[in-house]
Amino acid sequence: MAGPKAPKDPEKKRKSFFIMRNKEVAGSPQPDGKGVQTIFLDDSRMISFARITGGITDEEILGLLPNAEGFRRLVYSIGVTVETDNPTETAEFVMQMYGKRDPYRSGTVFQVPVRADGMEKVIKLNEVEWSDDDRVPGQMRFVFEKAGTLAKVSVRLYLQDGYDVPEPEEECQIDLESSEYKQMLEKSVMQTGNTLRLKRAIERAKKGEDVTVAFIGGSITQGAGAIPINTQCYAYKTFQGFCQLAGKGTEENIHYVKAGVGGTSSEFGMVRYQRDVCSEGAVKPDLVVVEFAVNDAGDETGGESYDSLVNKIWYSENQPAVILLFSVFTDDWNLQDKLGKVGEVYQLPMVSVKDCVVEQFYKKPGQGRVFSKAQFFYDVYHPSNLGHTVMADCLVQLFRTVDGLPGDETEPDLRQIEAPFGREFAGIQLLDRTNVPEGVKIDCGDFSGTDKELQGAERNLDLKITPLLPDNWMHESGSRPFVIDIECSALLIVEKDSADPKFGIAEITVDGEKVRSIDPHEVGWNHCNALICFRGKEKKEHHVEISMQAGDEDKQFTILGFGYVN
């Protein structure tokens, strides 16, 4: 009888660091019934993962990570762990490089099965067949057999010889009942502002009257980083906190609206507010949380779209309370110093996640740190489940504070106050293919198709994706322009950005004068982008034409809709 075979000598222990560590993921539903969680690595995300989760400060190592050649020079192997409630199942780990010719199709993609029992699977990069077209590490994906599968995952990079990094630190234990945490929450309340409307909403909820709590913002409000996105996001947790404070429960008198859209600013937010939050008048919110503090850096209106959105909400039929929420990025940045002026001038309640969490990030465990950046953030932009919980706790801290104060008897008239950035767009309305006001004349020319490949978002408590602005106009081929004659003083176009090379550049003329060209590749992914065609003009009928630039007549371009002020 042969004896047991001796195991191979173990490989030498290599220096390593985590880019994901015990992160919660969930398989989003796919057409084939499987579930997929995607983690993007492009832009500065890989560097941020290494800094925050891995504790890497070495600039040489950080400089190698964001491009394919440097990544392969630095990384010897990738260690992946997956843990679910069923340790016998298998998940697929996918690593994708974005290509030079076509970002999403021409780079290397490798897929490796990983048992979901918490044991590490090591993938040696010298065993991968690499493409010469690789440009940057693009994304990782975890693929599960069933949609909705919840898992904890870690991804660790083992380094080639010659590179040195510190050993990973142990993660600190989190105590959200501690006095330090309660002090953090108190710091989050920037100001209670005028309390009349917020106290009114709380008191009406306590009496059992119908009250609607709504949220509008970017990807953080959509729930990015929350697992699962519908029930672990800050919006839903805030709603639950409001119910506990003031209501009978979610199925009783308090109602919930979540209208977050990833990668979009208040410029698009003000256009879609009436549809996405108010359902064209069917929903009348009593409290609206506005979260664009990390989305408005590139706002072409310089703050006026944010100011206008606040005015639009404030003067809507139901006279809701408006709360300004300032989330934060991993580099401790947000726009609260700028956009907070709107809250200061209009006496609105304001909550700062930055003021709550950043200071304690730089304290030592046991000396004031309640949790680390790696624990608070899911990735460079979005909070983890813990981060979403903290955001909700900050808002509930405001509710509790205001609930304990005497209420104001009068409220400010915003129209009598000089707007910090302007309110030209406060009356903006959405126009699309199925919502054309009387008197507006449209000839769609060769923009006669309908685009079905649209950005979407999980609305309210849904897990399914709802496409945004499906009633659009799409150009596929031809030189005939899209023509609209509309009476207004300002006009915005909402167009579809795309990385697809089949999309081309469109040009806009207003009353015979060219006003701008729009290149849908500038942002580089499928998303809605609102841009100004004109503003500050006389309210009269204006003639607007949109046509493909010379040479792009056989390329695609999608007009998702318009925002107009009259």
Coordinates of C-alpha atoms in Angstrom, one line a residue:
M1 CA 0.0 0.0 0.0
A2 CA 1.4 3.4 -0.9
G3 CA 1.8 5.9 1.9
P4 CA 0.4 9.4 1.8
K5 CA 2.0 11.8 -0.6
A6 CA 4.1 14.5 0.9
P7 CA 2.7 18.0 0.3
K8 CA 4.6 20.4 -1.9
D9 CA 6.8 22.8 -0.1
P10 CA 4.8 25.9 0.7
E11 CA 5.5 29.0 -1.3
K12 CA 7.4 31.7 0.4
K13 CA 5.3 34.3 2.1
R14 CA 5.1 37.4 -0.1
K15 CA 4.4 40.9 0.8
S16 CA 0.8 41.8 0.2
F17 CA -2.0 44.3 0.8
F18 CA -5.8 44.3 0.6
I19 CA -7.8 46.3 -1.9
M20 CA -11.0 44.8 -0.6
R21 CA -11.3 43.4 2.9
N22 CA -14.4 41.7 4.3
K23 CA -16.6 43.7 2.1
E24 CA -20.3 42.8 1.8
V25 CA -21.5 42.2 -1.8
A26 CA -24.8 41.1 -3.3
G27 CA -25.5 39.5 -6.7
S28 CA -27.6 42.0 -8.7
P29 CA -30.2 40.2 -10.9
Q30 CA -29.1 39.2 -14.5
P31 CA -31.3 38.1 -17.4
D32 CA -30.0 34.5 -16.9
G33 CA -31.0 34.4 -13.3
K34 CA -27.5 34.8 -11.9
G35 CA -26.3 37.5 -9.6
V36 CA -23.4 39.9 -10.3
Q37 CA -21.5 42.4 -8.1
T38 CA -19.2 44.7 -10.1
I39 CA -16.4 46.7 -8.5
F40 CA -14.8 49.3 -10.8
L41 CA -11.1 49.8 -10.7
D42 CA -10.4 52.5 -13.3
D43 CA -9.8 56.2 -12.9
S44 CA -8.3 56.7 -9.4
R45 CA -10.2 53.9 -7.7
M46 CA -7.4 51.3 -7.6
I47 CA -5.1 53.8 -5.9
S48 CA -7.8 54.8 -3.4
F49 CA -8.4 51.1 -2.6
A50 CA -4.7 50.6 -2.0
R51 CA -4.4 53.8 0.2
I52 CA -7.5 53.3 2.3
T53 CA -7.9 49.5 2.6
G54 CA -4.3 48.5 2.1
G55 CA -2.6 51.4 4.0
I56 CA -0.2 51.9 1.1
T57 CA 1.7 55.2 1.0
D58 CA 4.6 54.3 -1.2
E59 CA 4.2 56.5 -4.3
E60 CA 6.1 54.1 -6.6
I61 CA 3.7 51.2 -5.8
L62 CA 0.7 53.5 -6.1
G63 CA 2.0 54.7 -9.4
L64 CA 2.1 51.2 -10.9
L65 CA -1.4 50.2 -10.0
P66 CA -3.6 52.2 -12.4
N67 CA -2.1 50.9 -15.7
A68 CA -2.0 47.3 -17.0
E69 CA 1.8 47.2 -17.6
G70 CA 2.6 48.5 -14.1
F71 CA 0.0 46.3 -12.5
R72 CA 1.6 43.2 -13.9
R73 CA 5.1 44.4 -13.0
L74 CA 4.0 44.8 -9.4
V75 CA 1.5 42.0 -8.7
Y76 CA 2.6 38.4 -8.5
S77 CA -0.7 36.9 -7.7
I78 CA -4.3 37.8 -6.5
G79 CA -5.8 36.2 -3.4
V80 CA -9.6 36.0 -3.4
T81 CA -11.9 34.9 -0.6
V82 CA -15.7 34.6 -0.7
E83 CA -17.9 33.6 2.2
T84 CA -21.7 33.0 2.0
D85 CA -24.2 31.2 4.2
N86 CA -23.7 28.1 2.0
P87 CA -20.0 27.2 2.0
T88 CA -20.5 24.4 -0.5
E89 CA -21.5 26.8 -3.3
T90 CA -19.0 28.3 -5.8
A91 CA -18.7 31.9 -7.0
E92 CA -16.8 33.1 -10.1
F93 CA -14.2 35.8 -9.6
V94 CA -13.7 37.8 -12.8
M95 CA -10.9 40.3 -13.5
Q96 CA -11.2 42.5 -16.6
M97 CA -8.7 44.8 -18.1
Y98 CA -10.0 47.7 -20.3
G99 CA -8.6 47.7 -23.7
K100 CA -7.0 50.4 -25.8
R101 CA -9.1 49.9 -28.9
D102 CA -12.4 49.3 -27.2
P103 CA -12.5 49.8 -23.4
Y104 CA -15.0 47.1 -22.7
R105 CA -14.2 44.4 -25.3
S106 CA -10.6 44.3 -26.3
G107 CA -8.8 43.7 -23.0
T108 CA -8.0 40.6 -21.0
V109 CA -10.8 38.9 -19.1
F110 CA -10.1 35.9 -16.8
Q111 CA -12.5 34.0 -14.7
V112 CA -11.7 31.7 -11.7
P113 CA -14.1 29.7 -9.6
V114 CA -13.8 30.4 -5.8
R115 CA -15.5 28.2 -3.1
A116 CA -17.7 30.3 -0.8
D117 CA -16.2 28.9 2.4
G118 CA -13.9 31.7 3.3
M119 CA -10.7 29.9 2.1
E120 CA -8.4 32.0 -0.1
K121 CA -8.0 31.2 -3.8
V122 CA -4.7 32.4 -5.2
I123 CA -4.5 33.3 -8.9
K124 CA -1.0 33.5 -10.3
L125 CA -0.7 36.2 -12.9
N126 CA 2.0 34.4 -14.9
E127 CA -0.6 31.7 -15.6
V128 CA -3.0 34.2 -17.3
E129 CA -2.9 34.7 -21.0
W130 CA -2.7 38.5 -21.3
S131 CA -3.7 40.7 -24.3
D132 CA -1.3 43.2 -25.8
D133 CA -4.2 45.6 -26.0
D134 CA -4.6 45.9 -22.2
R135 CA -4.7 49.6 -21.0
V136 CA -5.9 49.7 -17.4
P137 CA -7.3 47.4 -14.7
G138 CA -11.0 48.0 -15.4
Q139 CA -13.2 46.0 -13.0
M140 CA -13.6 43.0 -10.8
R141 CA -16.9 41.0 -10.7
F142 CA -18.2 38.3 -8.4
V143 CA -20.7 36.1 -10.2
F144 CA -23.2 34.0 -8.1
E145 CA -25.5 31.2 -9.3
K146 CA -28.5 33.0 -7.8
A147 CA -29.5 36.7 -7.9
G148 CA -29.6 38.3 -4.4
T149 CA -26.8 36.1 -3.0
L150 CA -25.1 37.9 -0.1
A151 CA -21.4 37.4 0.6
K152 CA -18.3 38.8 2.3
V153 CA -15.3 39.1 0.0
S154 CA -11.7 40.0 0.2
V155 CA -9.2 40.7 -2.6
R156 CA -5.5 40.7 -1.7
L157 CA -2.6 41.6 -4.0
Y158 CA 0.6 39.6 -3.5
L159 CA 3.7 41.4 -4.8
Q160 CA 6.6 40.5 -7.0
D161 CA 10.1 40.3 -5.4
G162 CA 11.6 43.6 -4.5
Y163 CA 8.5 45.4 -3.4
D164 CA 7.9 46.0 0.3
V165 CA 4.7 47.1 2.1
P166 CA 3.7 47.0 5.8
E167 CA 1.8 44.1 7.2
P168 CA -2.0 44.7 7.1
E169 CA -3.4 46.2 10.3
E170 CA -6.1 44.4 12.3
E171 CA -9.5 46.0 11.8
C172 CA -10.8 47.8 14.9
Q173 CA -14.0 46.7 16.6
I174 CA -16.9 49.0 16.0
D175 CA -19.1 50.2 18.9
L176 CA -22.0 52.4 17.7
E177 CA -23.3 52.6 21.3
S178 CA -20.1 54.3 22.6
S179 CA -20.0 57.9 23.9
E180 CA -17.5 58.7 21.2
Y181 CA -19.9 57.8 18.5
K182 CA -22.7 59.8 20.1
Q183 CA -20.4 62.8 20.2
M184 CA -19.6 62.3 16.5
L185 CA -23.3 62.4 15.6
E186 CA -23.8 65.6 17.5
K187 CA -21.1 67.2 15.3
S188 CA -22.9 66.2 12.2
V189 CA -25.8 68.7 12.8
M190 CA -24.4 71.8 11.0
Q191 CA -27.5 73.8 11.9
T192 CA -31.1 73.0 12.7
G193 CA -32.2 76.1 10.8
N194 CA -35.8 77.2 10.7
T195 CA -37.7 74.2 12.3
L196 CA -41.3 75.0 11.3
R197 CA -41.6 72.6 8.4
L198 CA -39.6 69.7 9.8
K199 CA -41.4 69.8 13.2
R200 CA -44.7 69.9 11.3
A201 CA -43.8 66.8 9.4
I202 CA -42.7 65.0 12.6
E203 CA -45.8 66.1 14.5
R204 CA -48.2 65.1 11.7
A205 CA -46.5 61.6 11.5
K206 CA -47.0 61.2 15.3
K207 CA -50.7 62.0 14.9
G208 CA -51.0 59.2 12.3
E209 CA -51.4 61.5 9.3
D210 CA -49.9 60.5 6.0
V211 CA -46.4 61.8 5.6
T212 CA -44.0 61.2 2.7
V213 CA -40.2 61.2 3.3
A214 CA -38.2 61.6 0.0
F215 CA -34.5 61.6 -1.0
I216 CA -32.9 63.0 -4.2
G217 CA -29.2 62.8 -5.0
G218 CA -26.5 60.9 -6.8
S219 CA -25.2 57.4 -6.5
I220 CA -24.9 57.5 -2.7
T221 CA -28.6 58.2 -2.5
Q222 CA -29.2 55.5 -5.1
G223 CA -27.5 53.3 -2.5
A224 CA -24.2 52.5 -4.1
G225 CA -22.0 50.5 -1.6
A226 CA -25.0 49.3 0.4
I227 CA -25.6 45.5 0.4
P228 CA -28.4 45.0 -0.5
I229 CA -28.9 48.3 -2.1
N230 CA -32.6 48.7 -1.4
T231 CA -32.7 48.1 2.4
Q232 CA -29.2 48.9 3.6
C233 CA -28.9 52.3 1.9
Y234 CA -28.8 55.5 4.1
A235 CA -32.1 56.6 2.6
Y236 CA -34.1 53.6 3.7
K237 CA -32.4 53.5 7.1
T238 CA -33.2 57.2 7.6
F239 CA -36.8 56.5 6.7
Q240 CA -36.9 53.7 9.3
G241 CA -35.4 56.0 11.9
F242 CA -38.0 58.6 11.1
C243 CA -40.7 56.0 11.5
Q244 CA -39.3 54.9 14.9
L245 CA -39.3 58.5 16.1
A246 CA -42.6 59.7 14.7
G247 CA -44.7 57.1 13.1
K248 CA -46.6 53.9 13.3
G249 CA -44.4 52.0 10.8
T250 CA -43.6 51.7 7.1
E251 CA -47.0 50.1 6.2
E252 CA -49.0 52.6 8.1
N253 CA -48.9 56.4 7.6
I254 CA -45.3 57.1 6.6
H255 CA -44.3 56.7 3.0
Y256 CA -40.9 56.5 1.3
V257 CA -39.4 57.8 -2.0
K258 CA -35.8 57.2 -3.1
A259 CA -34.7 59.0 -6.3
G260 CA -30.9 58.7 -6.5
V261 CA -29.1 58.5 -9.8
G262 CA -25.4 57.6 -10.1
G263 CA -23.0 60.1 -11.6
T264 CA -25.5 62.9 -11.9
S265 CA -25.6 66.4 -10.5
S266 CA -28.2 68.8 -9.3
E267 CA -28.3 70.1 -12.9
F268 CA -30.1 66.9 -13.9
G269 CA -31.7 66.6 -10.5
M270 CA -33.7 69.8 -11.0
V271 CA -34.9 68.6 -14.4
R272 CA -36.1 65.2 -13.1
Y273 CA -37.4 66.2 -9.6
Q274 CA -41.1 66.5 -10.6
R275 CA -41.1 63.1 -12.3
D276 CA -38.7 61.1 -10.1
V277 CA -39.8 62.4 -6.7
C278 CA -43.3 63.7 -7.2
S279 CA -44.4 61.2 -9.9
E280 CA -45.8 64.2 -11.9
G281 CA -47.9 65.4 -8.9
A282 CA -49.2 62.0 -7.7
V283 CA -46.7 62.2 -4.7
K284 CA -46.5 65.2 -2.5
P285 CA -43.5 64.9 -0.2
D286 CA -43.5 66.4 3.3
L287 CA -39.7 66.1 3.8
V288 CA -37.0 66.1 1.1
V289 CA -33.3 65.3 1.7
V290 CA -31.1 66.8 -1.0
E291 CA -27.7 65.0 -1.4
F292 CA -25.4 66.4 -4.2
A293 CA -22.4 67.4 -2.0
V294 CA -20.0 65.2 -4.0
N295 CA -21.6 65.4 -7.4
D296 CA -21.7 69.1 -8.2
A297 CA -18.0 69.8 -8.7
G298 CA -18.4 70.1 -12.5
D299 CA -21.7 71.9 -12.4
E300 CA -21.6 74.4 -15.3
T301 CA -24.1 76.7 -13.5
G302 CA -21.6 77.3 -10.6
G303 CA -24.2 76.4 -7.9
E304 CA -27.3 77.9 -9.5
S305 CA -28.8 74.5 -10.3
Y306 CA -28.5 73.4 -6.6
D307 CA -29.9 76.7 -5.5
S308 CA -32.8 76.4 -8.0
L309 CA -33.5 72.8 -7.0
V310 CA -33.9 73.9 -3.4
N311 CA -36.2 76.7 -4.4
K312 CA -38.2 74.4 -6.6
I313 CA -38.8 71.9 -3.7
W314 CA -39.5 74.7 -1.2
Y315 CA -42.2 76.3 -3.3
S316 CA -43.8 73.0 -4.4
E317 CA -47.5 72.4 -3.5
N318 CA -47.0 70.5 -0.3
Q319 CA -44.5 73.0 1.2
P320 CA -42.0 70.2 2.3
A321 CA -39.2 70.6 4.7
V322 CA -35.9 70.6 2.9
I323 CA -32.8 69.1 4.5
L324 CA -29.3 69.6 2.9
L325 CA -27.1 66.5 3.4
F326 CA -23.3 66.7 2.8
S327 CA -21.7 63.3 2.1
V328 CA -18.0 62.9 1.8
F329 CA -15.3 61.2 -0.4
T330 CA -12.3 59.2 0.8
D331 CA -10.0 62.2 0.4
D332 CA -12.2 64.1 3.0
W333 CA -13.6 66.3 0.2
N334 CA -17.1 67.6 -0.4
L335 CA -18.7 70.9 -1.4
Q336 CA -20.3 71.8 1.9
D337 CA -18.3 75.0 2.3
K338 CA -19.7 76.2 -1.0
L339 CA -23.2 74.7 -1.1
G340 CA -23.7 75.2 2.6
K341 CA -24.2 78.9 1.8
V342 CA -27.6 78.0 0.4
G343 CA -28.6 76.5 3.7
E344 CA -27.2 79.3 5.7
V345 CA -29.0 82.0 3.7
Y346 CA -32.3 80.1 3.6
Q347 CA -32.2 78.9 7.2
L348 CA -32.4 75.2 6.2
P349 CA -31.5 72.2 8.4
M350 CA -28.1 70.9 7.3
V351 CA -26.2 67.7 8.1
S352 CA -22.6 67.0 7.4
V353 CA -21.2 63.5 7.3
K354 CA -17.8 65.0 6.8
D355 CA -18.0 66.8 10.1
C356 CA -19.1 63.6 11.8
V357 CA -16.5 61.1 10.6
V358 CA -13.3 62.7 9.2
E359 CA -11.7 63.9 12.4
Q360 CA -11.9 60.5 14.1
F361 CA -10.4 58.8 11.0
Y362 CA -7.0 60.2 12.0
K363 CA -7.1 59.1 15.6
K364 CA -5.6 55.8 16.9
P365 CA -7.8 52.8 17.9
G366 CA -8.6 53.2 21.5
Q367 CA -7.8 56.9 21.4
G368 CA -10.9 58.2 19.8
R369 CA -11.2 56.3 16.5
V370 CA -14.6 54.5 16.3
F371 CA -14.0 53.1 12.8
S372 CA -11.4 53.4 10.0
K373 CA -11.8 54.7 6.5
A374 CA -11.6 51.2 5.2
Q375 CA -14.6 50.2 7.3
F376 CA -16.6 53.3 6.5
F377 CA -16.1 53.3 2.7
Y378 CA -17.0 50.6 0.2
D379 CA -14.8 52.2 -2.5
V380 CA -13.3 55.6 -3.2
Y381 CA -16.7 57.3 -3.6
H382 CA -19.3 55.3 -1.7
P383 CA -20.0 54.3 1.9
S384 CA -20.2 50.7 3.0
N385 CA -23.1 49.3 4.9
L386 CA -21.5 50.8 8.0
G387 CA -21.1 54.1 6.2
H388 CA -24.7 54.2 5.2
T389 CA -25.8 53.4 8.8
V390 CA -23.7 56.4 10.0
M391 CA -25.2 58.7 7.4
A392 CA -28.7 57.6 8.5
D393 CA -27.8 58.1 12.1
C394 CA -26.6 61.7 11.3
L395 CA -30.0 62.5 9.8
V396 CA -31.9 60.9 12.7
Q397 CA -29.8 62.9 15.1
L398 CA -31.1 66.0 13.3
F399 CA -34.7 64.7 13.6
R400 CA -34.3 64.0 17.3
T401 CA -32.6 67.4 17.9
V402 CA -35.4 69.3 16.2
D403 CA -38.1 67.2 17.9
G404 CA -36.8 68.5 21.2
L405 CA -36.8 72.1 20.3
P406 CA -39.6 74.7 20.4
G407 CA -40.9 75.1 16.9
D408 CA -40.5 78.3 14.9
E409 CA -43.9 80.0 14.2
T410 CA -42.9 81.6 10.9
E411 CA -40.6 80.6 8.0
P412 CA -38.4 82.5 5.6
D413 CA -39.8 83.6 2.2
L414 CA -37.0 82.5 0.0
R415 CA -38.1 84.8 -2.8
Q416 CA -37.4 87.8 -0.5
I417 CA -33.9 86.6 0.1
E418 CA -31.0 87.2 -2.3
A419 CA -30.2 83.8 -3.7
P420 CA -26.5 82.8 -3.1
F421 CA -26.1 81.5 -6.6
G422 CA -29.3 82.4 -8.4
R423 CA -32.7 80.7 -9.0
E424 CA -33.2 81.1 -12.7
F425 CA -34.1 77.4 -13.1
A426 CA -36.5 77.0 -10.1
G427 CA -39.4 76.7 -12.5
I428 CA -37.8 74.2 -14.9
Q429 CA -39.9 71.5 -16.4
L430 CA -39.1 68.2 -18.2
L431 CA -40.0 67.6 -21.9
D432 CA -39.6 64.3 -23.6
R433 CA -41.3 62.3 -26.5
T434 CA -44.5 61.6 -24.5
N435 CA -44.6 64.9 -22.6
V436 CA -44.7 67.8 -25.1
P437 CA -46.5 70.9 -24.0
E438 CA -49.1 72.5 -26.2
G439 CA -47.6 75.0 -28.6
V440 CA -44.2 73.3 -28.8
K441 CA -43.4 72.1 -32.4
I442 CA -41.0 69.2 -32.9
D443 CA -39.6 67.7 -36.1
C444 CA -37.4 64.8 -35.1
G445 CA -35.8 64.5 -38.5
D446 CA -33.3 61.6 -38.5
F447 CA -33.5 61.4 -34.6
S448 CA -36.5 59.1 -35.0
G449 CA -35.4 56.0 -33.1
T450 CA -35.8 55.1 -29.5
D451 CA -32.7 54.2 -27.4
K452 CA -33.3 51.1 -25.2
E453 CA -29.8 50.9 -23.7
L454 CA -30.2 53.5 -20.9
Q455 CA -28.9 54.3 -17.5
G456 CA -31.1 53.1 -14.8
A457 CA -31.5 53.2 -11.0
E458 CA -33.2 51.2 -8.3
R459 CA -36.2 53.3 -7.2
N460 CA -37.7 53.3 -3.7
L461 CA -37.5 49.7 -2.4
D462 CA -37.0 48.1 -5.7
L463 CA -34.1 45.9 -6.5
K464 CA -34.8 45.9 -10.2
I465 CA -33.4 48.7 -12.4
T466 CA -35.8 51.3 -13.8
P467 CA -34.5 52.9 -17.0
L468 CA -34.2 56.6 -17.0
L469 CA -36.0 58.7 -19.7
P470 CA -37.0 55.9 -22.0
D471 CA -39.2 58.2 -24.2
N472 CA -36.3 59.6 -26.1
W473 CA -35.1 60.5 -29.6
M474 CA -32.2 58.5 -31.0
H475 CA -30.1 59.3 -34.1
E476 CA -28.7 56.3 -36.0
S477 CA -28.0 57.5 -39.5
G478 CA -28.8 60.5 -41.7
S479 CA -28.2 64.2 -41.9
R480 CA -31.7 65.7 -41.1
P481 CA -31.6 67.7 -37.9
F482 CA -33.8 67.5 -34.9
V483 CA -35.8 70.7 -34.7
I484 CA -37.8 72.2 -31.8
D485 CA -39.6 75.5 -31.6
I486 CA -40.3 76.3 -28.0
E487 CA -41.3 79.4 -26.0
C488 CA -39.0 79.7 -23.0
S489 CA -36.2 81.7 -21.5
A490 CA -33.8 78.9 -20.8
L491 CA -33.3 75.4 -22.3
L492 CA -31.3 72.4 -21.2
I493 CA -30.7 69.2 -23.2
V494 CA -30.4 65.9 -21.4
E495 CA -28.2 63.7 -23.6
K496 CA -26.8 60.2 -23.2
D497 CA -23.1 59.8 -22.6
S498 CA -21.5 56.6 -23.9
A499 CA -18.2 55.0 -24.3
D500 CA -19.4 53.2 -27.4
P501 CA -17.4 54.3 -30.5
K502 CA -20.6 54.1 -32.6
F503 CA -21.7 57.3 -30.9
G504 CA -20.8 60.6 -32.5
I505 CA -20.7 64.4 -31.8
A506 CA -23.8 66.6 -32.1
E507 CA -24.0 70.3 -32.7
I508 CA -26.7 72.7 -31.4
T509 CA -27.8 75.9 -32.9
V510 CA -30.3 78.4 -31.4
D511 CA -32.0 81.0 -33.6
G512 CA -29.4 80.3 -36.3
E513 CA -26.4 80.6 -34.0
K514 CA -24.2 77.6 -33.0
V515 CA -24.1 77.4 -29.2
R516 CA -22.2 74.2 -28.4
S517 CA -21.0 70.8 -29.6
I518 CA -21.7 67.7 -27.4
D519 CA -19.3 64.8 -27.4
P520 CA -20.9 61.9 -25.6
H521 CA -17.5 60.2 -25.1
E522 CA -16.2 62.9 -22.7
V523 CA -17.7 61.3 -19.6
G524 CA -17.1 57.8 -21.0
W525 CA -20.0 55.7 -19.7
N526 CA -23.7 55.3 -20.2
H527 CA -25.3 58.0 -18.2
C528 CA -27.7 61.0 -18.3
N529 CA -26.1 64.4 -18.8
A530 CA -27.9 67.7 -18.6
L531 CA -26.3 70.6 -20.5
I532 CA -27.3 74.2 -21.1
C533 CA -28.4 75.1 -24.6
F534 CA -29.2 78.7 -23.6
R535 CA -30.3 80.7 -20.5
G536 CA -31.2 84.3 -19.6
K537 CA -32.9 84.9 -22.9
E538 CA -36.1 86.8 -23.6
K539 CA -39.2 84.6 -23.1
K540 CA -40.2 84.0 -26.6
E541 CA -40.3 81.3 -29.2
H542 CA -36.8 80.0 -30.0
H543 CA -35.8 77.9 -32.9
V544 CA -33.4 75.1 -31.9
E545 CA -31.7 72.6 -34.2
I546 CA -29.6 69.6 -33.2
S547 CA -27.6 67.9 -36.0
M548 CA -24.6 65.5 -36.2
Q549 CA -21.3 67.1 -37.0
A550 CA -19.8 66.7 -40.5
G551 CA -18.5 63.2 -40.8
D552 CA -20.7 61.7 -38.0
E553 CA -23.9 61.5 -40.0
D554 CA -23.8 57.7 -39.7
K555 CA -23.1 57.7 -36.0
Q556 CA -25.6 57.5 -33.0
F557 CA -26.7 60.2 -30.6
T558 CA -29.5 60.1 -28.1
I559 CA -31.6 63.1 -26.9
L560 CA -33.1 61.9 -23.7
G561 CA -35.2 65.0 -23.1
F562 CA -35.1 68.7 -22.4
G563 CA -35.5 71.0 -19.4
Y564 CA -37.2 74.3 -20.2
V565 CA -38.1 77.4 -18.2
N566 CA -41.0 79.6 -19.2

